[in-house]
Amino acid sequence: MPIKAFLFDLDGVIVDTAVYHYQAWKRLANELGFDISEEFNERLKGVSRTESLDIILAHGGLTLPDEEKLELASQKNNWYLDLVSRMTAEDILPGVATFFSQVRKAGLQTALGSVSKNAPLILERIGMSAVFDAVIDGNKISKGKPDPEVFTKGAAELEVRPAECVVFEDAVAGVEAGKRGGMFVVGLGSPEVLTQADLVAPSLDVLTVDEVLTKANARP
Ligand code: G6P
Ligand code: MG
């Protein structure tokens, strides 16, 4: 089944907001009296806000009532929004613009598949709101990654089958979501971390659409 659509994660694939999520969570952990490392942060990538908080609290050995957790999640989000509000199109990751022009030339459809409830705001800040044929974000799904819902909904909205899609992901949970959804997955990051991906590259900057299509279309 030839590839018809590319589905992109947002944070860490299109724009480097992954680092802002990390900074905001680290600040929260520090205020609670412990720390989180960059290595620990890999577990949070692609995971929803509430689940990320649960993972962090468990790491710090804290159990808190739901109202307090809601407050902490909203505190983290405010810090995150503060960082995001300064973003512009300059924050789009290297290689994204070139890659998208190749995507268009190849006649492929595109969808955004992000668990973030802030995805529409970020797309607006970087001037990419009108780029995707479908946008599936945290406001449209009930299950976060590694559940495949965010990608299967994207494929459904584009009216293509999972086997006709390639997913681009920087997160372990996101790679798993794409694989569970029955898609070819390109991991952007380190092969030691993104072990489940079908193809791994450091970023979109070093990939061409032709190369991805050749590999994805040659899969068994
Ligand atoms: C993405 C990021 C995660 C983040 C999640 C929810 O998947 O990779 O780090 O926790 O979105 O984002 P939100 O903006 O809704 O808090
Ligand atoms: Mg990501």
XYZ file of C-alpha atoms and ligand atoms in Angstrom:
237
model
C 0.000 0.000 0.000
C 1.786 3.183 -1.092
C 2.217 6.013 1.392
C -0.330 8.827 1.018
C 0.032 10.868 4.202
C 2.597 12.125 6.679
C 1.514 12.638 10.306
C 3.657 14.931 12.432
C 4.042 15.306 16.152
C 4.504 18.969 17.159
C 6.702 19.334 20.251
C 10.265 18.357 19.360
C 9.469 17.667 15.682
C 8.186 20.949 14.199
C 9.225 23.245 16.995
C 11.456 22.863 20.022
C 8.811 23.295 22.692
C 9.981 20.020 24.268
C 12.663 22.046 26.020
C 10.037 24.475 27.422
C 7.930 21.610 28.761
C 11.075 20.288 30.444
C 11.986 23.686 31.945
C 8.489 24.188 33.339
C 8.285 20.675 34.833
C 11.785 21.029 36.306
C 10.781 24.303 37.962
C 7.703 22.618 39.436
C 9.730 19.653 40.734
C 12.299 22.037 42.249
C 9.560 23.976 44.043
C 8.292 20.671 45.425
C 11.787 19.916 46.764
C 13.286 17.514 44.222
C 14.777 17.527 40.736
C 14.256 15.851 37.374
C 17.023 15.106 34.879
C 17.046 15.322 31.103
C 17.164 11.527 30.975
C 14.063 11.297 33.198
C 12.377 13.844 30.917
C 12.397 11.316 28.038
C 9.593 9.543 29.922
C 7.469 12.700 29.839
C 7.770 13.453 26.123
C 4.493 12.879 24.295
C 2.668 12.141 27.565
C -0.364 14.250 28.567
C -0.167 17.015 31.169
C -1.971 15.084 33.924
C -0.075 11.856 33.300
C 3.232 13.737 33.232
C 2.419 15.251 36.628
C 1.602 11.797 38.043
C 4.959 10.448 36.795
C 6.805 13.425 38.330
C 5.032 13.185 41.691
C 5.743 9.447 41.874
C 9.415 10.219 41.131
C 9.473 12.692 44.050
C 7.646 10.201 46.299
C 4.644 12.523 46.702
C 0.946 11.651 46.845
C -1.327 14.676 46.651
C -5.085 15.246 46.562
C -6.699 15.864 43.173
C -7.393 19.591 43.740
C -3.748 20.201 44.549
C -2.682 18.271 41.467
C -4.974 20.400 39.318
C -3.391 23.509 40.746
C 0.136 22.227 40.081
C -0.742 21.255 36.509
C -2.151 24.687 35.879
C 0.892 26.336 37.493
C 3.172 24.368 35.152
C 1.007 25.317 32.191
C 1.217 29.017 33.075
C 5.012 28.857 33.181
C 4.993 26.949 29.916
C 2.676 29.499 28.253
C 4.966 32.253 29.417
C 7.858 30.625 27.542
C 5.689 29.870 24.488
C 4.319 33.402 24.252
C 7.766 34.598 23.190
C 7.931 32.156 20.263
C 7.897 33.187 16.602
C 8.402 31.506 13.219
C 12.133 31.662 14.003
C 11.574 28.852 16.477
C 10.560 26.379 13.773
C 13.190 23.622 13.787
C 15.851 23.497 11.030
C 14.797 21.624 7.918
C 11.036 21.848 8.533
C 10.305 24.420 5.809
C 12.284 22.543 3.135
C 10.774 19.226 4.180
C 7.223 20.621 3.932
C 7.808 22.020 0.473
C 8.961 18.535 -0.615
C 5.863 17.035 1.043
C 3.623 19.321 -1.005
C 5.493 18.586 -4.239
C 5.091 14.857 -3.596
C 1.308 15.400 -3.298
C 1.126 13.933 0.196
C -1.515 14.830 2.744
C -0.474 16.036 6.197
C -1.882 15.899 9.714
C -0.676 17.152 13.053
C -0.879 14.556 15.834
C -0.124 16.166 19.181
C -1.379 15.396 22.677
C -0.884 19.055 23.603
C -3.927 21.188 24.350
C -1.744 24.167 23.474
C -1.044 22.934 19.918
C -3.423 25.416 18.167
C -1.807 28.311 20.031
C 1.700 27.171 19.112
C 0.775 26.689 15.438
C -0.567 30.229 15.450
C 2.583 31.651 17.091
C 4.831 30.042 14.466
C 2.516 30.861 11.541
C 1.697 27.228 10.695
C -2.057 27.127 11.460
C -3.016 26.672 7.806
C -0.289 24.188 6.867
C -1.901 20.882 7.891
C -4.826 19.180 6.143
C -5.975 17.934 9.555
C -5.066 18.949 13.089
C -5.599 16.460 15.908
C -4.560 17.849 19.295
C -5.099 17.253 22.998
C -8.562 18.828 22.849
C -9.810 16.219 20.359
C -8.663 12.974 21.955
C -9.485 10.992 25.071
C -6.321 8.862 25.251
C -2.780 10.239 25.081
C 0.271 8.559 23.534
C 1.327 5.700 23.653
C -2.310 5.055 22.725
C -2.559 5.396 18.927
C -5.786 7.481 19.015
C -4.137 10.798 18.031
C -2.721 9.211 14.865
C -5.621 6.927 13.941
C -7.951 9.949 14.203
C -5.592 11.889 11.912
C -5.642 9.080 9.343
C -9.445 8.866 9.577
C -9.832 12.608 9.052
C -7.591 12.402 5.961
C -9.524 9.320 4.805
C -6.413 7.189 4.482
C -5.558 3.824 6.016
C -2.930 3.495 8.784
C -0.700 1.484 6.423
C -0.692 4.504 4.088
C 0.755 6.800 6.773
C 4.198 7.731 8.023
C 4.469 9.169 11.550
C 7.264 11.566 12.595
C 7.990 11.474 16.319
C 10.662 12.497 18.830
C 9.140 10.692 21.841
C 9.319 7.077 22.963
C 5.567 7.190 23.746
C 4.848 8.719 20.325
C 6.869 6.119 18.421
C 4.957 3.416 20.287
C 1.640 5.144 19.425
C 2.500 5.158 15.714
C 3.585 1.515 15.744
C 0.461 0.458 17.656
C -1.575 2.375 15.079
C -0.041 0.236 12.306
C 2.034 3.019 10.754
C 5.620 3.373 9.513
C 7.402 5.475 12.137
C 10.332 7.832 11.663
C 11.989 8.569 15.011
C 13.686 11.949 15.300
C 16.408 11.730 17.920
C 18.734 9.002 19.087
C 18.455 5.353 17.915
C 19.373 4.216 21.453
C 16.259 5.950 22.798
C 13.797 5.468 19.910
C 14.373 1.737 19.578
C 10.897 0.919 18.197
C 11.104 3.319 15.224
C 11.396 1.945 11.661
C 13.893 4.639 10.729
C 15.786 7.080 12.983
C 17.397 10.406 12.085
C 18.633 13.248 14.311
C 16.087 15.712 12.810
C 14.013 16.516 9.692
C 16.981 18.597 8.552
C 18.897 15.509 7.444
C 15.968 13.719 5.769
C 14.399 14.052 2.344
C 10.825 13.115 1.504
C 12.106 10.790 -1.255
C 14.293 8.910 1.171
C 11.429 8.429 3.644
C 9.003 7.344 0.902
C 11.508 4.866 -0.548
C 12.066 3.250 2.862
C 8.396 3.306 3.925
C 7.169 1.941 0.601
C 9.755 -0.861 0.719
C 8.613 -2.158 4.090
C 7.431 -5.765 4.160
C 3.070 16.892 24.085
C 4.406 17.031 24.804
C 4.292 16.653 26.255
C 3.141 17.414 26.911
C 1.839 17.101 26.178
C 0.661 17.884 26.757
O 2.789 15.553 23.877
O 5.374 16.204 24.183
O 5.502 16.972 26.896
O 3.004 17.059 28.270
O 1.991 17.470 24.812
O 0.853 19.232 26.484
P -0.012 20.418 27.079
O 0.453 21.589 26.275
O -1.454 20.087 26.830
O 0.306 20.516 28.515
Mg 7.167 15.362 20.718
